[in-house]
Amino acid sequence: MKIRHLAKAFTLAATVAAGPVLAADDEVVIGLSAALSGGAAGTYAAPAEGLKLYIDRLNEAGGINGKTVSLVIYDDQGDASRAASNGKRFLTQDDVQLIISVSTSATFAPLISQATRQGVPILFAGSVCPAETMPPAEPLLYCSTGFSSVHDSIAMVDYLRELDGDATVGFAAMGIPISRAGMEEAERIVLGADMKSAGIEIAPPGTADYTPFATKLIQNGAEAVLAWSPWSVQIRFFDALRKQGWEGNAFVGHLAEAELEMMEIKDPGLYTVGSNAMIFEDSKATQDLVAAVTESGVDLHPEAIVDGWLGGIVIEEVLGKLGDDTSAEAINAVMSDIEIDTRGLRGGSIKWTENNHFRETIYYRVYRWSDETGAMEIARDWKAYEVE
Amino acid sequence: MQIVANIIVLTSLYALVASGYVLVYKVSRVLNLAHGELMILGAYLLVATSAGITSDPLIAIALTAVFSIIVGLSVYLLLMREMTGQPVLAAVLTTVALGILLRGAMVLIWGPQQLNVASMLSFENASVVLTDSIRVSTASLWLVICTVVVYLGLLAFLHMSRWGMRMRASGQNPLLAAQRGINLHTVYALAWTLSTFSGSIAGVLVALDSRLDVNMAVIGLKAFPAALVGGLDSLHGALIGAGVIAVLEVLLIHYVNPLLSDVVPFLVLIAILIVRPWGLFGTKEELNRV
Amino acid sequence: MSNTETGIGKIAPVRAVAKGDGGNRTAWMGLIVLLALVPLVASPFHLDIASQIFIAAIGALALMVLTGIAGQISLGHGGLMAAGAFTTGILYKETGAGIWITLPASVVAGAVIGLIFGLPSLRLRGVYLAMSTLALHFVVIYLGGEYEFASGASTGIFLDPPVIFGYELYDGQAWYYALFLLVAGTYWGCSNLLNSKTGRAWEALHANETAAEALGVQVARYKLLAFVITSGIASFSGALFAYYQSFVSVEAFTLFMSIQYIAMIIIGGMGSLTGALLGAIFVTLVPYCIEWLMETVPYLGLDISTASSASHAAFGLLMILFLVFEPSGLIGIWKRTVARFSSQSKKEGVQ
């Protein structure tokens, strides 16, 4: 009796999961693991949808080079264990030829450890670029976003020096390793440039009130504050500083939420330093993006999907160069030697070589709200930084 | 000096949240682990009212207060009432489950993104200059004021009003109270309603002060050591416990290592519980009945 | 008294089912054979789910012994698993130690932590104890985070597949069998323990501490023993998690994990080891079932981005339903079903 029951329960459980996705000959199977829900979804769900929209449009237009893309999407909730099981599913069941991650840095480790073992390349298209993609780059790992804790810090400090060369700088980080590492790096650069540091404040993930952290930065004499962490944390730090009457400038990372939020906050002292273009510019590139979103009828803010859109462009270009062999190996070979035109959504191209899976040159722009024009403005146009 | 102001604001927040734990625990011996979620739900109710019913912030807040009372009442009537007579732990675990349910439901309804509630209500959270060196935000000031009012109101209610006496009596000895003709269900419902109401006030003010997302329910967990240090059945104990935890947290952030501010309150909690398992102001005989 | 004291173990005799009579033994053997055949037909994805269930089952067994049998509540289970995972991860990263060193080390680390955090249990009971174990979670996560940061492992610590007798444990089927054996071993160990003097002492102190003491049970000793043994097992399952997922990071061990383990023992049925297994299966499968529902029943209007919040909500709802309507858990339902069937067959036999 028992056995039969359990067996029944088990087959029931087994049918729960979706069957394997079978690839046609002219189809490239790509796995997308994204934080579509959970605490980080506010940042990553939109870019992931943007990427999907781009790929859908590619397929509707008949694919690239005669190849269509079958995009397998699993939600990882920004959670490491879920990402691990997504990775297993991609590799053992869906037989993907490429994995794309649009999720938190917490999900990188499980994906990297599994995909590299199977020789399947990973494209990080939503979040910070892991150190493994910088020179000397690990094989198989590529990053198309402009977020790099080290380079963002360099660009932030550089711009800060242009504005005010002898400001005392405070740093606001979140208690996750990658944010702390970024701010430590920024402090080193600041000290190396003979500027003064007001110290790094690290807020634990469950912080209820950022005021005490802000107070400490203010009392240490911070005239400018750099922040590099998830948007929700950066902005709460900034709020807490302003609430205490602090009048300095804050420089924060340019995340997916940035443009929409800055238009709401309307504070000219809040600068974002990053490598994506903003939608308000109304350039050819952004017009195309907005038109595509409008046309699709999907409920998405164009401002929030730029990184996902760029991820789509990368896929298009990589597949365009791909020959008849659509194996993971062949895709990796194309990716390790390619230059991708970012079509005006970035300052320059994305160029990957054997040794560099990030960029040889990265361009940063600084944006802020302008009280004079009552609109967003470019505080400083693209500036190139070499990646060593 | 700003530090002192920070401590007072944080104390108020923890105390206001902790009062919710105490109210329910005092009368029914149930630890409501969904309190953080109920608190955040209050803030989301404000979002819903201001978006759907009225754009006037004051009316919206008043309506939110009414809704939060309805929520508190329904939590008791629909769920916790079912758990009366069940083991205490089963009731506590039910609140854990309720918390998970609420969390999922809130994301389903309002989405995962952070909401700027202050700007939705066009509430300007201006910085108020108290002295040269002390500034607090308008919402923080309201938080302190509300905490004082809520505590004074609750203490007066518990010690002076008829229903307050009944609540205390039911907490001290439910059997005897029931024999004296006190309707325990009404008393419990009252406790849940008041607790959700005060939690919602905290949620609304926190959301107005910073922003709102579901992860902020963790504040409920952080207010937890405050309630336990003070003694779970003592309202003034919760206030003092909140002070202890807030002082500790702010000083750790300021002088030691900010990352420890997450850990140390719980270590202090253990230390105090080992010395005085019933908390600083809790009732001693408590323990034998838990 | 037992109910009001710790609030658990309402249905104490459930465990009698698990202890088993002759008929059950053949059933168990059959089940084992059946499970051993699963990898021959299951897809890799299903094997992955099965392996996740096995790892969860080991953790759930530990918590069941601690909470369901010995009556000590813990909200620090996720923290203990993190402790085991980090012990393994750090040892591997720093010294390159093999699985024969890392696994025992994780067990020892867990046992020591269990001893330390078991100490408050000598003074505290019920919800107060549960809260003090929360501290365990925060401390372990804090230390793990500090290590990750200090060692520059900002995305986590990577682990290579363990090598056992020269064979690299990587393949899904190999993991399935290895974990299957470990679950069976843990189950066997736990049920032997429960039938020993120790197990009886735990049950006694769960039922009534004062009475147990009067009867000569050394309460302090057995309480601590419960913490030490179960923490060792929990830590062990954390180490297995690290090896199976090939990485360790603080972000993988959330408070929600501890709550999930509590859900497993509630849904499974307090006081029953078999219940722990059923609970582990159930809780691990819930999110996949919800996802599957969304794929097959599209008119629900739920899309993939609402899947996790929907599964959160459903998970909370299920826990509530079990607590309110079926406090004896899956094992209680099981028992009733079996009883009904056997009484029916008896009737048929009479006719």
Short mmCIF file of C-alpha atoms in Angstrom, two decimals, chain C:
data_model
loop_
_atom_site.label_atom_id
_atom_site.label_comp_id
_atom_site.label_asym_id
_atom_site.label_seq_id
_atom_site.Cartn_x
_atom_site.Cartn_y
_atom_site.Cartn_z
CA MET C 1 1.21 19.77 30.34
CA SER C 2 3.27 18.78 27.37
CA ASN C 3 1.32 21.09 25.15
CA THR C 4 1.41 24.14 27.29
CA GLU C 5 5.03 23.72 28.16
CA THR C 6 6.57 23.82 24.73
CA GLY C 7 3.53 23.69 22.61
CA ILE C 8 4.67 20.82 20.49
CA GLY C 9 4.25 17.14 20.35
CA LYS C 10 0.52 17.33 20.52
CA ILE C 11 0.26 14.04 18.80
CA ALA C 12 2.98 12.16 20.52
CA PRO C 13 2.24 8.59 19.49
CA VAL C 14 2.65 9.33 15.79
CA ARG C 15 6.14 8.01 15.90
CA ALA C 16 4.85 4.54 16.49
CA VAL C 17 4.08 4.40 12.79
CA ALA C 18 7.67 5.06 11.91
CA LYS C 19 9.03 2.47 14.28
CA GLY C 20 7.34 -0.04 12.15
CA ASP C 21 5.98 -3.51 12.43
CA GLY C 22 6.79 -6.38 10.14
CA GLY C 23 4.55 -5.26 7.28
CA ASN C 24 6.12 -1.83 7.24
CA ARG C 25 9.58 -3.27 6.92
CA THR C 26 8.82 -4.89 3.57
CA ALA C 27 7.19 -1.66 2.49
CA TRP C 28 10.34 0.23 3.39
CA MET C 29 12.55 -2.21 1.53
CA GLY C 30 10.35 -1.92 -1.53
CA LEU C 31 10.46 1.84 -1.35
CA ILE C 32 14.25 1.79 -1.16
CA VAL C 33 14.51 -0.44 -4.22
CA LEU C 34 12.11 1.82 -6.07
CA LEU C 35 14.05 4.95 -5.18
CA ALA C 36 17.27 3.26 -6.23
CA LEU C 37 15.78 2.73 -9.69
CA VAL C 38 14.66 6.35 -10.14
CA PRO C 39 17.86 7.66 -11.79
CA LEU C 40 17.42 5.18 -14.62
CA VAL C 41 14.30 6.96 -15.79
CA ALA C 42 14.43 10.48 -14.33
CA SER C 43 15.70 13.51 -16.25
CA PRO C 44 18.70 15.42 -14.88
CA PHE C 45 16.37 18.17 -13.75
CA HIS C 46 14.31 15.73 -11.72
CA LEU C 47 17.48 14.27 -10.27
CA ASP C 48 18.52 17.74 -9.23
CA ILE C 49 15.22 18.25 -7.43
CA ALA C 50 15.61 14.83 -5.79
CA SER C 51 19.10 15.73 -4.60
CA GLN C 52 17.83 19.01 -3.18
CA ILE C 53 15.16 17.05 -1.35
CA PHE C 54 17.78 14.68 0.07
CA ILE C 55 19.91 17.53 1.39
CA ALA C 56 16.82 19.17 2.88
CA ALA C 57 15.78 15.83 4.37
CA ILE C 58 19.02 15.49 6.32
CA GLY C 59 18.55 18.99 7.73
CA ALA C 60 14.89 18.34 8.46
CA LEU C 61 15.68 15.10 10.29
CA ALA C 62 18.07 17.01 12.53
CA LEU C 63 15.51 19.69 13.29
CA MET C 64 12.84 17.08 13.88
CA VAL C 65 14.97 15.38 16.52
CA LEU C 66 15.74 18.69 18.20
CA THR C 67 12.28 20.25 18.04
CA GLY C 68 9.85 17.44 17.41
CA ILE C 69 11.40 14.93 19.80
CA ALA C 70 13.47 16.80 22.35
CA GLY C 71 11.16 19.83 22.36
CA GLN C 72 13.83 22.50 21.87
CA ILE C 73 12.86 25.15 19.34
CA SER C 74 15.45 26.58 17.01
CA LEU C 75 15.30 29.39 14.48
CA GLY C 76 19.01 29.07 13.83
CA HIS C 77 18.90 26.10 11.51
CA GLY C 78 19.91 28.09 8.42
CA GLY C 79 22.81 29.52 10.40
CA LEU C 80 24.01 26.03 11.32
CA MET C 81 23.88 24.92 7.71
CA ALA C 82 25.84 28.04 6.81
CA ALA C 83 28.39 27.14 9.48
CA GLY C 84 28.90 23.71 7.94
CA ALA C 85 29.09 25.09 4.42
CA PHE C 86 31.61 27.73 5.42
CA THR C 87 33.77 25.29 7.39
CA THR C 88 33.99 23.14 4.30
CA GLY C 89 34.46 26.08 1.95
CA ILE C 90 37.15 27.75 4.02
CA LEU C 91 39.08 24.54 4.68
CA TYR C 92 38.98 23.69 1.00
CA LYS C 93 40.00 27.15 -0.14
CA GLU C 94 42.76 27.65 2.42
CA THR C 95 44.27 24.18 2.61
CA GLY C 96 42.81 22.26 -0.31
CA ALA C 97 41.59 19.63 2.14
CA GLY C 98 39.62 16.71 0.76
CA ILE C 99 36.15 15.60 1.66
CA TRP C 100 37.40 13.20 4.35
CA ILE C 101 38.70 16.17 6.30
CA THR C 102 36.14 18.83 5.46
CA LEU C 103 33.03 16.81 6.26
CA PRO C 104 34.12 15.65 9.72
CA ALA C 105 35.42 19.15 10.42
CA SER C 106 32.03 20.59 9.51
CA VAL C 107 30.30 18.14 11.82
CA VAL C 108 32.63 19.07 14.66
CA ALA C 109 32.20 22.79 14.00
CA GLY C 110 28.43 22.36 14.02
CA ALA C 111 28.53 20.35 17.23
CA VAL C 112 30.64 22.99 18.98
CA ILE C 113 28.33 25.78 17.85
CA GLY C 114 25.40 23.64 18.95
CA LEU C 115 26.95 23.29 22.39
CA ILE C 116 27.46 27.04 22.73
CA PHE C 117 23.99 27.96 21.51
CA GLY C 118 22.43 25.14 23.44
CA LEU C 119 23.58 26.67 26.70
CA PRO C 120 20.77 29.25 26.86
CA SER C 121 18.32 26.35 26.62
CA LEU C 122 19.23 25.44 30.16
CA ARG C 123 17.59 28.68 31.24
CA LEU C 124 15.14 29.45 28.47
CA ARG C 125 12.13 27.77 27.03
CA GLY C 126 9.65 28.11 24.24
CA VAL C 127 9.64 31.28 22.23
CA TYR C 128 12.38 32.81 24.35
CA LEU C 129 14.70 30.00 23.34
CA ALA C 130 13.67 30.37 19.71
CA MET C 131 14.69 34.00 19.83
CA SER C 132 18.07 33.27 21.34
CA THR C 133 18.81 30.86 18.51
CA LEU C 134 18.12 33.71 16.09
CA ALA C 135 21.37 35.23 17.32
CA LEU C 136 23.16 32.13 16.07
CA HIS C 137 22.01 32.92 12.57
CA PHE C 138 23.20 36.51 12.65
CA VAL C 139 26.58 35.64 14.16
CA VAL C 140 27.39 32.92 11.62
CA ILE C 141 26.32 35.08 8.68
CA TYR C 142 28.34 38.00 9.99
CA LEU C 143 31.49 35.88 10.35
CA GLY C 144 30.98 34.24 6.96
CA GLY C 145 30.56 37.64 5.33
CA GLU C 146 33.72 38.92 6.96
CA TYR C 147 35.64 35.94 5.65
CA GLU C 148 34.28 36.33 2.13
CA PHE C 149 35.20 39.99 2.13
CA ALA C 150 38.64 39.54 3.67
CA SER C 151 39.58 36.76 1.28
CA GLY C 152 38.44 38.75 -1.74
CA ALA C 153 35.83 36.14 -2.63
CA SER C 154 33.26 38.79 -3.40
CA THR C 155 31.03 36.47 -5.38
CA GLY C 156 31.45 33.52 -3.04
CA ILE C 157 33.84 30.62 -2.48
CA PHE C 158 34.04 28.08 -5.28
CA LEU C 159 34.38 24.38 -4.55
CA ASP C 160 35.49 21.67 -6.93
CA PRO C 161 33.55 18.40 -6.92
CA PRO C 162 34.68 16.16 -4.07
CA VAL C 163 36.86 13.18 -4.87
CA ILE C 164 35.91 9.91 -3.20
CA PHE C 165 38.23 6.92 -3.63
CA GLY C 166 39.62 8.50 -6.75
CA TYR C 167 36.16 9.02 -8.21
CA GLU C 168 35.01 12.56 -8.81
CA LEU C 169 31.49 13.10 -7.50
CA TYR C 170 29.98 15.38 -10.11
CA ASP C 171 27.42 13.57 -12.17
CA GLY C 172 23.77 14.00 -11.12
CA GLN C 173 23.19 10.26 -10.81
CA ALA C 174 26.25 9.77 -8.62
CA TRP C 175 25.08 12.56 -6.35
CA TYR C 176 21.64 11.05 -6.21
CA TYR C 177 22.95 7.73 -4.93
CA ALA C 178 25.45 9.31 -2.55
CA LEU C 179 22.86 11.59 -1.00
CA PHE C 180 20.30 8.81 -0.95
CA LEU C 181 22.65 6.66 1.10
CA LEU C 182 23.39 9.55 3.43
CA VAL C 183 19.69 10.24 4.02
CA ALA C 184 19.06 6.57 4.70
CA GLY C 185 22.04 6.51 7.06
CA THR C 186 20.89 9.63 8.89
CA TYR C 187 17.39 8.25 9.20
CA TRP C 188 18.69 4.96 10.49
CA GLY C 189 21.00 6.70 12.96
CA CYS C 190 18.26 8.98 14.23
CA SER C 191 15.71 6.24 14.68
CA ASN C 192 18.24 4.11 16.57
CA LEU C 193 19.02 7.08 18.74
CA LEU C 194 15.34 7.58 19.49
CA ASN C 195 14.97 3.98 20.59
CA SER C 196 17.94 4.28 22.91
CA LYS C 197 18.12 5.66 26.42
CA THR C 198 18.93 9.08 24.98
CA GLY C 199 15.80 9.13 22.86
CA ARG C 200 13.63 8.19 25.81
CA ALA C 201 15.26 10.88 27.92
CA TRP C 202 14.49 13.45 25.21
CA GLU C 203 10.89 12.39 25.05
CA ALA C 204 10.65 12.60 28.81
CA LEU C 205 12.03 16.10 28.98
CA HIS C 206 9.86 17.14 26.07
CA ALA C 207 6.74 15.87 27.82
CA ASN C 208 7.51 17.44 31.17
CA GLU C 209 10.85 18.76 32.21
CA THR C 210 10.18 18.86 35.93
CA ALA C 211 8.80 15.35 35.97
CA ALA C 212 11.72 14.10 33.89
CA GLU C 213 14.13 15.57 36.38
CA ALA C 214 12.26 13.95 39.24
CA LEU C 215 12.53 10.64 37.46
CA GLY C 216 16.30 11.03 37.39
CA VAL C 217 16.84 12.26 33.83
CA GLN C 218 19.82 14.59 33.71
CA VAL C 219 17.95 17.38 31.97
CA ALA C 220 20.90 19.68 31.28
CA ARG C 221 23.01 16.90 29.86
CA TYR C 222 20.35 15.58 27.51
CA LYS C 223 19.30 19.03 26.37
CA LEU C 224 22.84 19.89 25.41
CA LEU C 225 23.28 16.49 23.82
CA ALA C 226 20.26 17.16 21.64
CA PHE C 227 21.73 20.46 20.52
CA VAL C 228 25.18 19.01 19.89
CA ILE C 229 24.02 16.00 17.87
CA THR C 230 21.43 17.78 15.76
CA SER C 231 23.68 20.76 15.12
CA GLY C 232 26.38 18.40 13.92
CA ILE C 233 23.92 16.82 11.48
CA ALA C 234 22.59 20.19 10.31
CA SER C 235 26.11 21.42 9.75
CA PHE C 236 26.85 18.23 7.84
CA SER C 237 23.94 18.87 5.52
CA GLY C 238 25.24 22.42 5.02
CA ALA C 239 28.59 21.00 3.95
CA LEU C 240 26.83 18.67 1.52
CA PHE C 241 24.92 21.66 0.17
CA ALA C 242 28.22 23.45 -0.45
CA TYR C 243 29.71 20.48 -2.31
CA TYR C 244 26.57 19.78 -4.26
CA GLN C 245 26.10 23.40 -5.39
CA SER C 246 29.90 23.88 -5.78
CA PHE C 247 29.88 27.19 -3.96
CA VAL C 248 29.44 28.85 -0.59
CA SER C 249 28.24 32.36 0.03
CA VAL C 250 26.43 34.10 2.87
CA GLU C 251 23.66 35.09 0.51
CA ALA C 252 22.63 31.44 0.13
CA PHE C 253 21.66 31.11 3.79
CA THR C 254 18.78 33.37 4.65
CA LEU C 255 16.47 33.48 7.64
CA PHE C 256 13.80 32.27 5.29
CA MET C 257 15.76 29.04 5.05
CA SER C 258 15.37 28.45 8.79
CA ILE C 259 11.67 29.11 8.45
CA GLN C 260 11.44 26.65 5.58
CA TYR C 261 12.95 23.96 7.78
CA ILE C 262 10.43 24.70 10.49
CA ALA C 263 7.73 24.49 7.85
CA MET C 264 9.07 21.07 6.85
CA ILE C 265 8.67 19.61 10.30
CA ILE C 266 5.25 21.18 10.82
CA ILE C 267 3.89 20.12 7.46
CA GLY C 268 5.50 16.72 7.78
CA GLY C 269 4.13 16.13 11.24
CA MET C 270 5.79 16.93 14.55
CA GLY C 271 7.52 14.08 16.33
CA SER C 272 7.87 11.76 13.37
CA LEU C 273 11.10 11.12 11.49
CA THR C 274 9.14 9.97 8.47
CA GLY C 275 7.22 13.21 8.77
CA ALA C 276 10.50 15.11 8.43
CA LEU C 277 11.15 13.31 5.15
CA LEU C 278 7.65 14.03 3.87
CA GLY C 279 7.98 17.65 4.92
CA ALA C 280 11.31 18.01 3.12
CA ILE C 281 9.76 16.60 -0.06
CA PHE C 282 6.71 18.80 0.20
CA VAL C 283 8.44 22.09 0.98
CA THR C 284 11.10 21.60 -1.69
CA LEU C 285 8.47 20.82 -4.31
CA VAL C 286 6.07 23.68 -3.56
CA PRO C 287 7.84 26.37 -5.63
CA TYR C 288 8.27 24.00 -8.57
CA CYS C 289 4.61 23.03 -8.41
CA ILE C 290 3.57 26.68 -8.45
CA GLU C 291 5.83 27.35 -11.44
CA TRP C 292 4.39 24.36 -13.19
CA LEU C 293 0.85 25.50 -12.42
CA MET C 294 1.63 28.83 -13.98
CA GLU C 295 2.94 27.26 -17.11
CA THR C 296 0.03 24.87 -17.55
CA VAL C 297 -2.82 27.10 -16.37
CA PRO C 298 -2.07 30.36 -18.13
CA TYR C 299 -5.49 31.90 -17.59
CA LEU C 300 -4.62 32.45 -13.94
CA GLY C 301 -3.01 35.60 -15.26
CA LEU C 302 0.17 34.92 -13.37
CA ASP C 303 3.40 35.42 -15.24
CA ILE C 304 6.90 34.34 -14.42
CA SER C 305 7.74 37.50 -12.50
CA THR C 306 4.91 36.88 -10.09
CA ALA C 307 5.79 33.22 -9.65
CA SER C 308 7.99 33.63 -6.61
CA SER C 309 5.68 35.98 -4.77
CA ALA C 310 2.80 33.68 -5.60
CA SER C 311 4.75 30.71 -4.31
CA HIS C 312 5.65 32.67 -1.19
CA ALA C 313 2.01 33.44 -0.62
CA ALA C 314 0.96 29.88 -1.37
CA PHE C 315 3.65 28.57 0.93
CA GLY C 316 2.39 30.75 3.77
CA LEU C 317 -1.16 29.69 3.07
CA LEU C 318 -0.25 26.00 3.07
CA MET C 319 1.54 26.36 6.39
CA ILE C 320 -1.52 28.07 7.84
CA LEU C 321 -3.85 25.39 6.50
CA PHE C 322 -1.74 22.65 8.04
CA LEU C 323 -1.46 24.42 11.37
CA VAL C 324 -5.17 25.12 11.57
CA PHE C 325 -6.70 22.04 10.03
CA GLU C 326 -4.07 19.31 10.12
CA PRO C 327 -1.71 19.86 13.06
CA SER C 328 -0.48 16.30 12.83
CA GLY C 329 0.87 17.05 9.38
CA LEU C 330 1.29 14.85 6.35
CA ILE C 331 2.15 11.90 8.53
CA GLY C 332 -1.20 12.28 10.27
CA ILE C 333 -3.05 12.25 6.95
CA TRP C 334 -0.98 9.27 5.93
CA LYS C 335 -1.77 7.40 9.09
CA ARG C 336 -5.47 7.98 8.71
CA THR C 337 -5.41 6.90 5.08
CA VAL C 338 -3.54 3.74 5.91
CA ALA C 339 -5.89 3.04 8.80
CA ARG C 340 -8.93 3.46 6.57
CA PHE C 341 -7.54 1.19 3.89
CA SER C 342 -6.48 -1.49 6.31
CA SER C 343 -9.85 -1.46 8.07
CA GLN C 344 -11.48 -1.79 4.68
CA SER C 345 -9.33 -4.70 3.69
CA LYS C 346 -10.04 -6.26 7.06
CA LYS C 347 -13.72 -5.96 6.37
CA GLU C 348 -13.24 -7.52 3.00
CA GLY C 349 -11.28 -10.30 4.65
CA VAL C 350 -14.15 -10.98 7.00
CA GLN C 351 -16.59 -11.18 4.17
#
